[in-house]
Amino acid sequence: MLLALDQGTTSSRAIIFDDNLLIQASAQKEFQQYYPQSGWVEHDPEEIWNTQYEVACEAIEKAGVPPVQIQSIGITNQRETILLWNRQDGKPLHNAIVWQDRRTSETCRKLREDGHEETIREKTGLVLDPYFSASKIRWLLDNVDGAREAAEEGKLAVGTIDSWLIWNLTKGVDKKHITDATNASRTQLYNIHTGDWDEELLALWNIPRSLLPEIVDSSGTCAETEVFGKAIPISGIAGDQQSALFGQACFQPGMAKCTYGTGCFILLNIGEKPMHSASRLLTTVAWSINGRLEYALEGSVFMGGATIQWLRDGLGIIQNASEVETLALEVEDTGGVVLVPAFTGLGAPYWDPDARGLLIGMTRGTSRAHIARAALESIALQVADVTKAMQDDARTTLRELRVDGGASVNNSLMQLQSDLLDVPIVRPSQTESTALGAACLAGLGVGIWKSTEQISKVWQADAHFKPEMPNSERQHHLNRWAKAVDRAGNWDKEDQS
Ligand code: ADP
């Protein structure tokens, strides 16, 4: 048995898997989001730990397994979210600053103006943005009373959520302050080429190295916890998207997955050499195993399943997300309607923060079914854009795209995706890829599986969607989409001038 702890942005979850990767029990608890000011998002670290501990106990109890039968624990977590705590008493100095938080935009803008963007990009594989942890750590040091002095004296620890959970899991025994390479690679303090914290980046962000955790492999026993009554090894750690890539068994270069949640996250395994992306996709650590780093290109779509939420909550044309499929199937096509859901700007490969949503091509005959269909198409088209850019950057052609996440249950969307991307789509039988990845990393770490090849054999496909759309039709869709995206671009800026 394996226990996966899946600490997400809105809830803490725990899942118990058996050795065939079947779910034996799970539990989930939501926790509070704090919005102290516009653009700020915080979590209470104690609440994160408490909910995570409670759901773990609940899952163990539901599964009816004695803790002694749990061979290992794997941890996966919301990435980039960061907190500062006191090494002596383990008390956080402030709420955790969540990845979505934009309070450090100004700091990032200044560094860009001072010409540091290229160094940061080259060393970390990331764009210079408040999204990542470094500017948030800097904010905590500069704004929490006494934090910088205490940090200089070596009294404080900083960590992403994996670090915080492990600190608490091991606090009674041998307190561990560690993180894995995937989480480290999202801080903007980690050099993806050397696999270590980078002195130049630390100086640039003015962050003392003594604050930082030790970096360990994503798979392999790195600590032991006794909080469940028996000593259990912790042998897997990965940030959520990397964990999903692992859980989808994308172990070979050229293999990719897309998670269709609120947003869509696409990761492509690029093997043992990091590469620079011409489309400004992120280069990130996929995992480190036996001291060997593997890398991935990452791209995301801001409005994925959230576009369907907008149909529900904004337009009110459906009551719940699952109705979108039936509604979209009432019509054969969008009737020429295109929706560009650039509600919060456009990410890769456009990178236009001033783009705004656009619904175009409507006629007197346009119905809500056409709009629903255009909304589904818009998700597939955005994913196709990112995936194409990724394939171009990596000079590879996908043999298939593996999918998971809440919206991947929608068969029409998956068929559209296959048609518009001209790549087969594969949906696994187990779509809890994120938790599954943590369990697989942990199982590999304690030798339940001897190699990733063995995990590949346990991984099972459930549904396949093959491209069926004629080339000319696909091209027509893509051309019309490109025209609409162009019209949605630069809108907010134009409006102000
Ligand atoms: P997250 O982890 O980001 O909260 P989930 O993986 O739980 O997201 O997926 C939820 C998202 O999937 C929501 O945005 C919802 O609108 C969308 N969704 C759920 N069911 C469907 C469906 N049948 N068709 C399309 N989108 C769906």
CSV table of C-alpha atoms and ligand atoms in Angstrom, one decimal, residues 260-262 305-306 308-309 321-322 324 376 405-407 409-410, ligand 1:
chain,number,residue,atom,x,y,z
A,260,TYR,CA,-7.7,19.8,-18.2
A,261,GLY,CA,-8.6,21.5,-15.0
A,262,THR,CA,-9.5,25.2,-14.4
A,305,GLY,CA,-12.4,24.3,-17.8
A,306,ALA,CA,-12.9,27.8,-16.4
A,308,ILE,CA,-17.1,26.1,-19.1
A,309,GLN,CA,-17.6,27.7,-15.7
A,321,ALA,CA,-20.3,21.7,-16.4
A,322,SER,CA,-21.3,18.3,-17.6
A,324,VAL,CA,-22.0,21.4,-22.0
A,376,LEU,CA,-15.3,23.6,-26.1
A,405,GLY,CA,-8.2,16.4,-15.1
A,406,GLY,CA,-11.9,17.3,-14.6
A,407,ALA,CA,-12.7,18.3,-18.2
A,409,VAL,CA,-14.2,13.2,-19.1
A,410,ASN,CA,-15.8,15.2,-21.9
B,1,ADP,P1,-9.0,21.9,-10.7
B,1,ADP,O1,-8.2,20.8,-10.2
B,1,ADP,O2,-8.3,23.0,-11.5
B,1,ADP,O3,-10.0,22.5,-9.7
B,1,ADP,P2,-10.6,19.8,-12.0
B,1,ADP,O4,-9.6,18.9,-12.6
B,1,ADP,O5,-11.4,19.4,-10.8
B,1,ADP,O6,-10.0,21.3,-11.8
B,1,ADP,O7,-11.6,20.1,-13.2
B,1,ADP,C1,-12.7,21.1,-13.0
B,1,ADP,C2,-12.9,21.9,-14.3
B,1,ADP,O8,-13.4,21.0,-15.3
B,1,ADP,C3,-13.9,23.0,-14.1
B,1,ADP,O9,-13.4,24.1,-14.7
B,1,ADP,C4,-15.1,22.5,-15.0
B,1,ADP,O10,-15.7,23.6,-15.6
B,1,ADP,C5,-14.5,21.5,-16.0
B,1,ADP,N1,-15.4,20.4,-16.3
B,1,ADP,C6,-15.9,19.5,-15.5
B,1,ADP,N2,-16.7,18.7,-16.2
B,1,ADP,C7,-16.7,19.0,-17.5
B,1,ADP,C8,-17.2,18.5,-18.7
B,1,ADP,N3,-18.0,17.5,-18.7
B,1,ADP,N4,-16.9,19.2,-19.8
B,1,ADP,C9,-16.1,20.2,-19.8
B,1,ADP,N5,-15.5,20.8,-18.7
B,1,ADP,C10,-15.8,20.2,-17.6
